[in-house]
mmCIF file with all atom_site columns, C-alpha atoms in Angstrom:
data_model
loop_
_atom_site.group_PDB
_atom_site.id
_atom_site.type_symbol
_atom_site.label_atom_id
_atom_site.label_alt_id
_atom_site.label_comp_id
_atom_site.label_asym_id
_atom_site.label_entity_id
_atom_site.label_seq_id
_atom_site.pdbx_PDB_ins_code
_atom_site.Cartn_x
_atom_site.Cartn_y
_atom_site.Cartn_z
_atom_site.occupancy
_atom_site.B_iso_or_equiv
_atom_site.pdbx_formal_charge
_atom_site.auth_seq_id
_atom_site.auth_comp_id
_atom_site.auth_asym_id
_atom_site.auth_atom_id
_atom_site.pdbx_PDB_model_num
ATOM 1   C CA . MET V 1 1   ? 71.578  2.568   8.879  1.00 57.00 ? 23  MET V CA 1
ATOM 2   C CA . SER V 1 2   ? 68.508  2.549   11.117 1.00 74.00 ? 24  SER V CA 1
ATOM 3   C CA . TRP V 1 3   ? 68.630  2.490   14.899 1.00 82.00 ? 25  TRP V CA 1
ATOM 4   C CA . ASN V 1 4   ? 66.788  -0.110  16.965 1.00 82.00 ? 26  ASN V CA 1
ATOM 5   C CA . GLN V 1 5   ? 65.137  0.711   20.258 1.00 85.00 ? 27  GLN V CA 1
ATOM 6   C CA . PHE V 1 6   ? 63.520  -0.817  23.302 1.00 82.00 ? 28  PHE V CA 1
ATOM 7   C CA . THR V 1 7   ? 62.323  0.208   26.750 1.00 87.00 ? 29  THR V CA 1
ATOM 8   C CA . LEU V 1 8   ? 64.598  -0.849  29.607 1.00 83.00 ? 30  LEU V CA 1
ATOM 9   C CA . ALA V 1 9   ? 62.285  0.331   32.391 1.00 84.00 ? 31  ALA V CA 1
ATOM 10  C CA . SER V 1 10  ? 58.619  1.320   32.244 1.00 87.00 ? 32  SER V CA 1
ATOM 11  C CA . ALA V 1 11  ? 57.082  4.795   32.677 1.00 89.00 ? 33  ALA V CA 1
ATOM 12  C CA . ASP V 1 12  ? 57.810  6.694   35.899 1.00 88.00 ? 34  ASP V CA 1
ATOM 13  C CA . SER V 1 13  ? 61.019  4.688   36.491 1.00 86.00 ? 35  SER V CA 1
ATOM 14  C CA . ALA V 1 14  ? 63.509  7.549   36.169 1.00 87.00 ? 36  ALA V CA 1
ATOM 15  C CA . SER V 1 15  ? 63.957  11.225  36.880 1.00 88.00 ? 37  SER V CA 1
ATOM 16  C CA . LEU V 1 16  ? 63.047  13.524  33.997 1.00 87.00 ? 38  LEU V CA 1
ATOM 17  C CA . SER V 1 17  ? 66.217  15.513  34.766 1.00 86.00 ? 39  SER V CA 1
ATOM 18  C CA . SER V 1 18  ? 68.486  12.527  33.959 1.00 79.00 ? 40  SER V CA 1
ATOM 19  C CA . ARG V 1 19  ? 71.076  13.013  31.220 1.00 77.00 ? 41  ARG V CA 1
ATOM 20  C CA . VAL V 1 20  ? 71.819  11.111  28.027 1.00 79.00 ? 42  VAL V CA 1
ATOM 21  C CA . ALA V 1 21  ? 74.506  8.393   28.234 1.00 78.00 ? 43  ALA V CA 1
ATOM 22  C CA . ALA V 1 22  ? 76.187  6.931   25.148 1.00 79.00 ? 44  ALA V CA 1
ATOM 23  C CA . VAL V 1 23  ? 78.750  4.189   24.751 1.00 78.00 ? 45  VAL V CA 1
ATOM 24  C CA . SER V 1 24  ? 80.432  2.194   22.015 1.00 76.00 ? 46  SER V CA 1
ATOM 25  C CA . ARG V 1 25  ? 81.145  -1.112  23.761 1.00 68.00 ? 47  ARG V CA 1
ATOM 26  C CA . VAL V 1 26  ? 82.582  -2.834  20.698 1.00 65.00 ? 48  VAL V CA 1
ATOM 27  C CA . PRO V 1 27  ? 83.847  -1.459  17.365 1.00 64.00 ? 49  PRO V CA 1
ATOM 28  C CA . GLY V 1 28  ? 81.078  -0.747  14.887 1.00 70.00 ? 50  GLY V CA 1
ATOM 29  C CA . SER V 1 29  ? 78.392  -0.086  17.499 1.00 76.00 ? 51  SER V CA 1
ATOM 30  C CA . MET V 1 30  ? 76.704  2.697   19.449 1.00 81.00 ? 52  MET V CA 1
ATOM 31  C CA . GLU V 1 31  ? 74.152  2.586   22.270 1.00 84.00 ? 53  GLU V CA 1
ATOM 32  C CA . VAL V 1 32  ? 72.348  5.546   23.829 1.00 87.00 ? 54  VAL V CA 1
ATOM 33  C CA . TRP V 1 33  ? 70.437  5.352   27.127 1.00 85.00 ? 55  TRP V CA 1
ATOM 34  C CA . PHE V 1 34  ? 68.103  8.181   28.107 1.00 87.00 ? 56  PHE V CA 1
ATOM 35  C CA . THR V 1 35  ? 64.965  9.088   30.042 1.00 89.00 ? 57  THR V CA 1
ATOM 36  C CA . GLY V 1 36  ? 61.859  9.177   27.852 1.00 88.00 ? 58  GLY V CA 1
ATOM 37  C CA . GLY V 1 37  ? 59.154  11.849  28.123 1.00 88.00 ? 59  GLY V CA 1
ATOM 38  C CA . ASP V 1 38  ? 57.095  9.490   30.324 1.00 92.00 ? 60  ASP V CA 1
ATOM 39  C CA . ALA V 1 39  ? 60.076  8.972   32.709 1.00 90.00 ? 61  ALA V CA 1
ATOM 40  C CA . SER V 1 40  ? 60.793  5.520   31.230 1.00 90.00 ? 62  SER V CA 1
ATOM 41  C CA . VAL V 1 41  ? 64.376  4.360   30.570 1.00 87.00 ? 63  VAL V CA 1
ATOM 42  C CA . GLN V 1 42  ? 65.037  3.943   26.843 1.00 88.00 ? 64  GLN V CA 1
ATOM 43  C CA . ASP V 1 43  ? 67.823  2.244   24.921 1.00 87.00 ? 65  ASP V CA 1
ATOM 44  C CA . HIS V 1 44  ? 68.476  3.083   21.261 1.00 85.00 ? 66  HIS V CA 1
ATOM 45  C CA . PHE V 1 45  ? 71.245  1.102   19.581 1.00 82.00 ? 67  PHE V CA 1
ATOM 46  C CA . TRP V 1 46  ? 72.977  0.603   16.253 1.00 79.00 ? 68  TRP V CA 1
ATOM 47  C CA . TYR V 1 47  ? 75.326  -2.169  15.139 1.00 73.00 ? 69  TYR V CA 1
ATOM 48  C CA . ASP V 1 48  ? 77.337  -2.035  11.934 1.00 72.00 ? 70  ASP V CA 1
ATOM 49  C CA . THR V 1 49  ? 76.763  -5.276  10.056 1.00 67.00 ? 71  THR V CA 1
ATOM 50  C CA . SER V 1 50  ? 79.434  -4.392  7.503  1.00 84.00 ? 72  SER V CA 1
ATOM 51  C CA . SER V 1 51  ? 82.358  -5.099  9.838  1.00 86.00 ? 73  SER V CA 1
ATOM 52  C CA . LYS V 1 52  ? 83.950  -8.265  11.207 1.00 90.00 ? 74  LYS V CA 1
ATOM 53  C CA . ASN V 1 53  ? 85.880  -8.468  14.498 1.00 90.00 ? 75  ASN V CA 1
ATOM 54  C CA . PHE V 1 54  ? 88.554  -11.018 15.362 1.00 94.00 ? 76  PHE V CA 1
ATOM 55  C CA . ASP V 1 55  ? 90.020  -11.280 18.891 1.00 93.00 ? 77  ASP V CA 1
ATOM 56  C CA . GLN V 1 56  ? 92.493  -13.592 20.571 1.00 94.00 ? 78  GLN V CA 1
ATOM 57  C CA . ASP V 1 57  ? 94.607  -13.634 23.722 1.00 94.00 ? 79  ASP V CA 1
ATOM 58  C CA . VAL V 1 58  ? 98.225  -14.668 23.136 1.00 93.00 ? 80  VAL V CA 1
ATOM 59  C CA . THR V 1 59  ? 100.712 -16.199 25.603 1.00 89.00 ? 81  THR V CA 1
ATOM 60  C CA . THR V 1 60  ? 104.265 -17.508 25.730 1.00 87.00 ? 82  THR V CA 1
ATOM 61  C CA . ASP V 1 61  ? 106.320 -19.731 27.999 1.00 84.00 ? 83  ASP V CA 1
ATOM 62  C CA . ILE V 1 62  ? 108.168 -16.661 29.363 1.00 86.00 ? 84  ILE V CA 1
ATOM 63  C CA . ALA V 1 63  ? 106.795 -13.709 31.345 1.00 88.00 ? 85  ALA V CA 1
ATOM 64  C CA . ILE V 1 64  ? 104.917 -11.937 28.544 1.00 91.00 ? 86  ILE V CA 1
ATOM 65  C CA . GLY V 1 65  ? 101.370 -12.201 27.257 1.00 91.00 ? 87  GLY V CA 1
ATOM 66  C CA . GLY V 1 66  ? 98.899  -10.051 25.453 1.00 92.00 ? 88  GLY V CA 1
ATOM 67  C CA . SER V 1 67  ? 96.005  -9.787  23.058 1.00 94.00 ? 89  SER V CA 1
ATOM 68  C CA . VAL V 1 68  ? 95.214  -9.111  19.393 1.00 95.00 ? 90  VAL V CA 1
ATOM 69  C CA . HIS V 1 69  ? 92.162  -7.321  17.978 1.00 94.00 ? 91  HIS V CA 1
ATOM 70  C CA . VAL V 1 70  ? 91.471  -7.040  14.229 1.00 94.00 ? 92  VAL V CA 1
ATOM 71  C CA . VAL V 1 71  ? 88.512  -5.214  12.683 1.00 91.00 ? 93  VAL V CA 1
ATOM 72  C CA . MET V 1 72  ? 87.899  -5.565  8.942  1.00 94.00 ? 94  MET V CA 1
ATOM 73  C CA . ARG V 1 73  ? 85.198  -3.589  7.147  1.00 91.00 ? 95  ARG V CA 1
ATOM 74  C CA . GLN V 1 74  ? 83.424  -4.214  3.868  1.00 89.00 ? 96  GLN V CA 1
ATOM 75  C CA . ASP V 1 75  ? 84.643  -0.860  2.492  1.00 88.00 ? 97  ASP V CA 1
ATOM 76  C CA . GLY V 1 76  ? 88.267  -2.070  2.765  1.00 92.00 ? 98  GLY V CA 1
ATOM 77  C CA . PHE V 1 77  ? 89.265  -0.333  5.991  1.00 90.00 ? 99  PHE V CA 1
ATOM 78  C CA . PHE V 1 78  ? 90.865  -2.345  8.771  1.00 93.00 ? 100 PHE V CA 1
ATOM 79  C CA . SER V 1 79  ? 92.457  -1.855  12.157 1.00 93.00 ? 101 SER V CA 1
ATOM 80  C CA . PHE V 1 80  ? 95.055  -4.037  13.853 1.00 94.00 ? 102 PHE V CA 1
ATOM 81  C CA . SER V 1 81  ? 95.543  -3.519  17.604 1.00 94.00 ? 103 SER V CA 1
ATOM 82  C CA . THR V 1 82  ? 97.864  -5.386  19.937 1.00 94.00 ? 104 THR V CA 1
ATOM 83  C CA . HIS V 1 83  ? 98.633  -5.297  23.642 1.00 93.00 ? 105 HIS V CA 1
ATOM 84  C CA . ALA V 1 84  ? 101.672 -6.872  25.311 1.00 93.00 ? 106 ALA V CA 1
ATOM 85  C CA . HIS V 1 85  ? 102.459 -7.019  29.047 1.00 92.00 ? 107 HIS V CA 1
ATOM 86  C CA . ASP V 1 86  ? 105.770 -7.999  30.664 1.00 90.00 ? 108 ASP V CA 1
ATOM 87  C CA . SER V 1 87  ? 105.192 -9.540  34.099 1.00 89.00 ? 109 SER V CA 1
ATOM 88  C CA . GLY V 1 88  ? 108.778 -10.626 34.723 1.00 86.00 ? 110 GLY V CA 1
ATOM 89  C CA . PHE V 1 89  ? 112.251 -9.388  35.621 1.00 85.00 ? 111 PHE V CA 1
ATOM 90  C CA . ASP V 1 90  ? 113.878 -9.089  32.171 1.00 85.00 ? 112 ASP V CA 1
ATOM 91  C CA . ASN V 1 91  ? 113.151 -6.718  29.295 1.00 87.00 ? 113 ASN V CA 1
ATOM 92  C CA . ILE V 1 92  ? 111.445 -8.577  26.442 1.00 88.00 ? 114 ILE V CA 1
ATOM 93  C CA . ASP V 1 93  ? 111.434 -8.108  22.664 1.00 89.00 ? 115 ASP V CA 1
ATOM 94  C CA . TYR V 1 94  ? 108.403 -9.680  21.009 1.00 91.00 ? 116 TYR V CA 1
ATOM 95  C CA . THR V 1 95  ? 106.545 -10.184 17.742 1.00 91.00 ? 117 THR V CA 1
ATOM 96  C CA . ILE V 1 96  ? 102.771 -10.563 17.501 1.00 93.00 ? 118 ILE V CA 1
ATOM 97  C CA . SER V 1 97  ? 101.470 -12.126 14.273 1.00 93.00 ? 119 SER V CA 1
ATOM 98  C CA . ALA V 1 98  ? 97.873  -12.627 13.137 1.00 95.00 ? 120 ALA V CA 1
ATOM 99  C CA . ALA V 1 99  ? 96.217  -14.136 10.082 1.00 95.00 ? 121 ALA V CA 1
ATOM 100 C CA . VAL V 1 100 ? 92.684  -14.304 8.650  1.00 96.00 ? 122 VAL V CA 1
ATOM 101 C CA . LEU V 1 101 ? 92.088  -17.201 6.248  1.00 95.00 ? 123 LEU V CA 1
ATOM 102 C CA . THR V 1 102 ? 89.093  -17.106 3.894  1.00 94.00 ? 124 THR V CA 1
ATOM 103 C CA . PRO V 1 103 ? 87.417  -20.390 2.873  1.00 93.00 ? 125 PRO V CA 1
ATOM 104 C CA . ASP V 1 104 ? 88.775  -19.987 -0.683 1.00 91.00 ? 126 ASP V CA 1
ATOM 105 C CA . GLY V 1 105 ? 92.373  -19.866 0.573  1.00 92.00 ? 127 GLY V CA 1
ATOM 106 C CA . HIS V 1 106 ? 93.227  -16.150 0.753  1.00 94.00 ? 128 HIS V CA 1
ATOM 107 C CA . VAL V 1 107 ? 95.233  -15.190 3.849  1.00 94.00 ? 129 VAL V CA 1
ATOM 108 C CA . PHE V 1 108 ? 95.364  -11.638 5.251  1.00 96.00 ? 130 PHE V CA 1
ATOM 109 C CA . THR V 1 109 ? 98.333  -11.154 7.590  1.00 95.00 ? 131 THR V CA 1
ATOM 110 C CA . PHE V 1 110 ? 99.229  -8.654  10.298 1.00 96.00 ? 132 PHE V CA 1
ATOM 111 C CA . GLN V 1 111 ? 102.456 -8.370  12.315 1.00 93.00 ? 133 GLN V CA 1
ATOM 112 C CA . HIS V 1 112 ? 103.983 -6.045  14.899 1.00 93.00 ? 134 HIS V CA 1
ATOM 113 C CA . SER V 1 113 ? 107.301 -6.212  16.769 1.00 92.00 ? 135 SER V CA 1
ATOM 114 C CA . GLY V 1 114 ? 107.783 -4.337  19.998 1.00 92.00 ? 136 GLY V CA 1
ATOM 115 C CA . HIS V 1 115 ? 109.530 -4.142  23.360 1.00 90.00 ? 137 HIS V CA 1
ATOM 116 C CA . THR V 1 116 ? 108.445 -4.279  26.999 1.00 90.00 ? 138 THR V CA 1
ATOM 117 C CA . GLU V 1 117 ? 110.408 -3.558  30.158 1.00 87.00 ? 139 GLU V CA 1
ATOM 118 C CA . GLY V 1 118 ? 110.753 -5.890  33.117 1.00 85.00 ? 140 GLY V CA 1
ATOM 119 C CA . ALA V 1 119 ? 111.523 -5.171  36.745 1.00 81.00 ? 141 ALA V CA 1
ATOM 120 C CA . VAL V 1 120 ? 115.243 -4.870  35.926 1.00 78.00 ? 142 VAL V CA 1
ATOM 121 C CA . THR V 1 121 ? 114.578 -1.526  34.209 1.00 76.00 ? 143 THR V CA 1
ATOM 122 C CA . GLY V 1 122 ? 113.062 -0.063  37.361 1.00 67.00 ? 144 GLY V CA 1
ATOM 123 C CA . LEU V 1 123 ? 116.009 -0.896  39.627 1.00 68.00 ? 145 LEU V CA 1
ATOM 124 C CA . PRO V 1 124 ? 116.698 0.563   42.051 1.00 68.00 ? 146 PRO V CA 1
ATOM 125 C CA . PHE V 1 125 ? 113.896 3.172   42.187 1.00 68.00 ? 147 PHE V CA 1
ATOM 126 C CA . GLY V 1 126 ? 112.365 3.529   38.708 1.00 66.00 ? 148 GLY V CA 1
ATOM 127 C CA . THR V 1 127 ? 109.149 2.208   37.229 1.00 77.00 ? 149 THR V CA 1
ATOM 128 C CA . PRO V 1 128 ? 109.440 -0.068  34.190 1.00 82.00 ? 150 PRO V CA 1
ATOM 129 C CA . ASP V 1 129 ? 107.124 0.397   31.213 1.00 83.00 ? 151 ASP V CA 1
ATOM 130 C CA . ARG V 1 130 ? 105.628 -3.091  31.320 1.00 89.00 ? 152 ARG V CA 1
ATOM 131 C CA . ASN V 1 131 ? 102.954 -2.507  28.641 1.00 91.00 ? 153 ASN V CA 1
ATOM 132 C CA . ASP V 1 132 ? 103.275 -1.950  24.922 1.00 92.00 ? 154 ASP V CA 1
ATOM 133 C CA . ASP V 1 133 ? 100.175 -1.072  22.881 1.00 93.00 ? 155 ASP V CA 1
ATOM 134 C CA . PHE V 1 134 ? 100.061 -0.728  19.101 1.00 93.00 ? 156 PHE V CA 1
ATOM 135 C CA . THR V 1 135 ? 97.325  0.215   16.615 1.00 93.00 ? 157 THR V CA 1
ATOM 136 C CA . PHE V 1 136 ? 97.505  0.456   12.840 1.00 93.00 ? 158 PHE V CA 1
ATOM 137 C CA . VAL V 1 137 ? 94.612  1.561   10.602 1.00 91.00 ? 159 VAL V CA 1
ATOM 138 C CA . GLY V 1 138 ? 94.640  1.123   6.835  1.00 92.00 ? 160 GLY V CA 1
ATOM 139 C CA . ASN V 1 139 ? 92.657  0.292   3.731  1.00 93.00 ? 161 ASN V CA 1
ATOM 140 C CA . ASN V 1 140 ? 93.064  -2.443  1.129  1.00 95.00 ? 162 ASN V CA 1
ATOM 141 C CA . PRO V 1 141 ? 90.674  -3.181  -1.775 1.00 95.00 ? 163 PRO V CA 1
ATOM 142 C CA . GLU V 1 142 ? 91.321  -6.930  -1.407 1.00 95.00 ? 164 GLU V CA 1
ATOM 143 C CA . ILE V 1 143 ? 89.201  -6.822  1.766  1.00 95.00 ? 165 ILE V CA 1
ATOM 144 C CA . THR V 1 144 ? 86.187  -5.617  -0.235 1.00 94.00 ? 166 THR V CA 1
ATOM 145 C CA . ALA V 1 145 ? 86.862  -8.146  -2.988 1.00 94.00 ? 167 ALA V CA 1
ATOM 146 C CA . ARG V 1 146 ? 87.046  -11.034 -0.483 1.00 94.00 ? 168 ARG V CA 1
ATOM 147 C CA . TRP V 1 147 ? 84.372  -9.791  1.935  1.00 94.00 ? 169 TRP V CA 1
ATOM 148 C CA . ASP V 1 148 ? 82.118  -12.874 1.885  1.00 92.00 ? 170 ASP V CA 1
ATOM 149 C CA . GLY V 1 149 ? 85.113  -15.065 2.684  1.00 94.00 ? 171 GLY V CA 1
ATOM 150 C CA . ILE V 1 150 ? 86.263  -12.754 5.487  1.00 95.00 ? 172 ILE V CA 1
ATOM 151 C CA . LEU V 1 151 ? 82.822  -13.018 7.140  1.00 92.00 ? 173 LEU V CA 1
ATOM 152 C CA . ASN V 1 152 ? 83.398  -16.788 7.303  1.00 92.00 ? 174 ASN V CA 1
ATOM 153 C CA . GLY V 1 153 ? 87.131  -16.526 7.918  1.00 93.00 ? 175 GLY V CA 1
ATOM 154 C CA . THR V 1 154 ? 89.359  -18.432 10.325 1.00 94.00 ? 176 THR V CA 1
ATOM 155 C CA . PHE V 1 155 ? 91.531  -16.322 12.670 1.00 96.00 ? 177 PHE V CA 1
ATOM 156 C CA . LYS V 1 156 ? 94.769  -17.248 14.406 1.00 95.00 ? 178 LYS V CA 1
ATOM 157 C CA . ALA V 1 157 ? 97.280  -15.154 16.320 1.00 95.00 ? 179 ALA V CA 1
ATOM 158 C CA . SER V 1 158 ? 100.591 -15.890 18.023 1.00 93.00 ? 180 SER V CA 1
ATOM 159 C CA . LEU V 1 159 ? 103.148 -14.197 20.248 1.00 92.00 ? 181 LEU V CA 1
ATOM 160 C CA . ASP V 1 160 ? 106.855 -14.980 19.951 1.00 89.00 ? 182 ASP V CA 1
ATOM 161 C CA . ALA V 1 161 ? 109.248 -13.396 22.402 1.00 85.00 ? 183 ALA V CA 1
ATOM 162 C CA . THR V 1 162 ? 112.629 -13.602 24.051 1.00 77.00 ? 184 THR V CA 1
ATOM 163 C CA . ASP V 1 163 ? 114.161 -11.726 26.911 1.00 66.00 ? 185 ASP V CA 1
ATOM 164 C CA . THR V 1 164 ? 116.837 -9.291  25.778 1.00 52.00 ? 186 THR V CA 1
ATOM 165 C CA . LEU V 1 165 ? 119.502 -11.294 27.582 1.00 47.00 ? 187 LEU V CA 1
ATOM 166 C CA . ALA V 1 166 ? 119.032 -14.080 25.005 1.00 50.00 ? 188 ALA V CA 1
ATOM 167 C CA . ALA V 1 167 ? 119.085 -14.230 21.206 1.00 44.00 ? 189 ALA V CA 1
ATOM 168 C CA . GLY V 1 168 ? 116.816 -11.969 19.136 1.00 45.00 ? 190 GLY V CA 1
ATOM 169 C CA . VAL V 1 169 ? 113.223 -12.633 18.110 1.00 46.00 ? 191 VAL V CA 1
ATOM 170 C CA . THR V 1 170 ? 112.666 -14.477 14.860 1.00 46.00 ? 192 THR V CA 1
ATOM 171 C CA . GLY V 1 171 ? 109.569 -13.656 12.820 1.00 50.00 ? 193 GLY V CA 1
ATOM 172 C CA . ALA V 1 172 ? 106.832 -16.252 13.051 1.00 61.00 ? 194 ALA V CA 1
ATOM 173 C CA . LEU V 1 173 ? 104.399 -15.085 10.390 1.00 67.00 ? 195 LEU V CA 1
ATOM 174 C CA . GLY V 1 174 ? 105.254 -17.985 8.070  1.00 71.00 ? 196 GLY V CA 1
ATOM 175 C CA . ASP V 1 175 ? 104.632 -20.529 10.831 1.00 75.00 ? 197 ASP V CA 1
ATOM 176 C CA . LEU V 1 176 ? 101.336 -18.850 11.709 1.00 76.00 ? 198 LEU V CA 1
ATOM 177 C CA . VAL V 1 177 ? 100.134 -18.971 8.083  1.00 78.00 ? 199 VAL V CA 1
ATOM 178 C CA . LYS V 1 178 ? 100.987 -22.699 8.000  1.00 80.00 ? 200 LYS V CA 1
ATOM 179 C CA . ALA V 1 179 ? 99.094  -23.227 11.275 1.00 81.00 ? 201 ALA V CA 1
ATOM 180 C CA . VAL V 1 180 ? 95.944  -21.435 10.111 1.00 80.00 ? 202 VAL V CA 1
ATOM 181 C CA . LEU V 1 181 ? 95.999  -23.398 6.829  1.00 82.00 ? 203 LEU V CA 1
ATOM 182 C CA . ALA V 1 182 ? 96.472  -26.687 8.696  1.00 82.00 ? 204 ALA V CA 1
ATOM 183 C CA . ALA V 1 183 ? 93.590  -25.858 11.058 1.00 80.00 ? 205 ALA V CA 1
ATOM 184 C CA . ALA V 1 184 ? 91.352  -25.319 8.020  1.00 79.00 ? 206 ALA V CA 1
ATOM 185 C CA . GLY V 1 185 ? 92.584  -28.492 6.301  1.00 79.00 ? 207 GLY V CA 1
ATOM 186 C CA . LYS V 1 186 ? 94.244  -26.624 3.419  1.00 79.00 ? 208 LYS V CA 1
ATOM 187 C CA . ALA V 1 187 ? 97.592  -27.568 1.905  1.00 73.00 ? 209 ALA V CA 1
ATOM 188 C CA . ALA V 1 188 ? 98.470  -24.078 0.658  1.00 75.00 ? 210 ALA V CA 1
ATOM 189 C CA . ALA V 1 189 ? 97.157  -20.536 0.415  1.00 79.00 ? 211 ALA V CA 1
ATOM 190 C CA . ASP V 1 190 ? 95.790  -19.186 -2.874 1.00 78.00 ? 212 ASP V CA 1
ATOM 191 C CA . ALA V 1 191 ? 97.232  -15.774 -2.015 1.00 77.00 ? 213 ALA V CA 1
ATOM 192 C CA . VAL V 1 192 ? 98.778  -13.991 0.969  1.00 83.00 ? 214 VAL V CA 1
ATOM 193 C CA . VAL V 1 193 ? 97.913  -10.309 1.458  1.00 84.00 ? 215 VAL V CA 1
ATOM 194 C CA . LYS V 1 194 ? 100.229 -8.575  3.954  1.00 83.00 ? 216 LYS V CA 1
ATOM 195 C CA . LEU V 1 195 ? 98.207  -5.758  5.541  1.00 83.00 ? 217 LEU V CA 1
ATOM 196 C CA . VAL V 1 196 ? 100.619 -4.898  8.388  1.00 79.00 ? 218 VAL V CA 1
ATOM 197 C CA . SER V 1 197 ? 104.227 -6.114  8.547  1.00 70.00 ? 219 SER V CA 1
#
C-alpha cells in the first residue's frame, strides 16, 4: 500500500544531523518522522485499511480489572490480547470473554482464563505478581468470509472473577453472547465461531 506524507515543520526547522524515528502507535500502522533535505520535519505514514480493532476496558465488583484488545484482518488473521490487574489482598482467578457480532448474526468469540496474585502472596517480604497478560494469534477463514460484517460489527467484553478463597470461576461466554445479541436487538445468533477458548 502507498504511504502518505506531510510536512510537520517548514524548511530550516531542524538539524540536518537528526535521526529517523519510527513508531507503530496502533496495530496496522507505521509512522516515520525525519529531517528533510531542506531541514524541514517530515512525517510519512501508512495505515492498514484491511484490519479492524476492537478495544474495551473490563471491571468487576472485586479488586480486579483489565482490558481486552482484538484485531481482525481481512486475510483471516486475528489477535486476542488481554490484561488483568489485581489491586487487592487476595489472589484472584478470572475469565475474560469477548464477542464480535456481525449485522447478519454471526458471532466470533474469544476467551481466556488466568490468575493474578494479591498482597497476600507477597507476605511477609515478597512481591506479588499482580498483572497477567495474554496474547493469542491465529487465523480463521470465516473472518475473510464475513469481513464486511466484521467492519460493521458490535463488540462486547466482560471480566468474571472470584478470589481464590471463594468458589471457582464459572465461564461467562454464553452470557456475553446473549448480551451482545440483546444489544443489537437480535433474538439468536446465526452461527457462533469460537476463535479462542
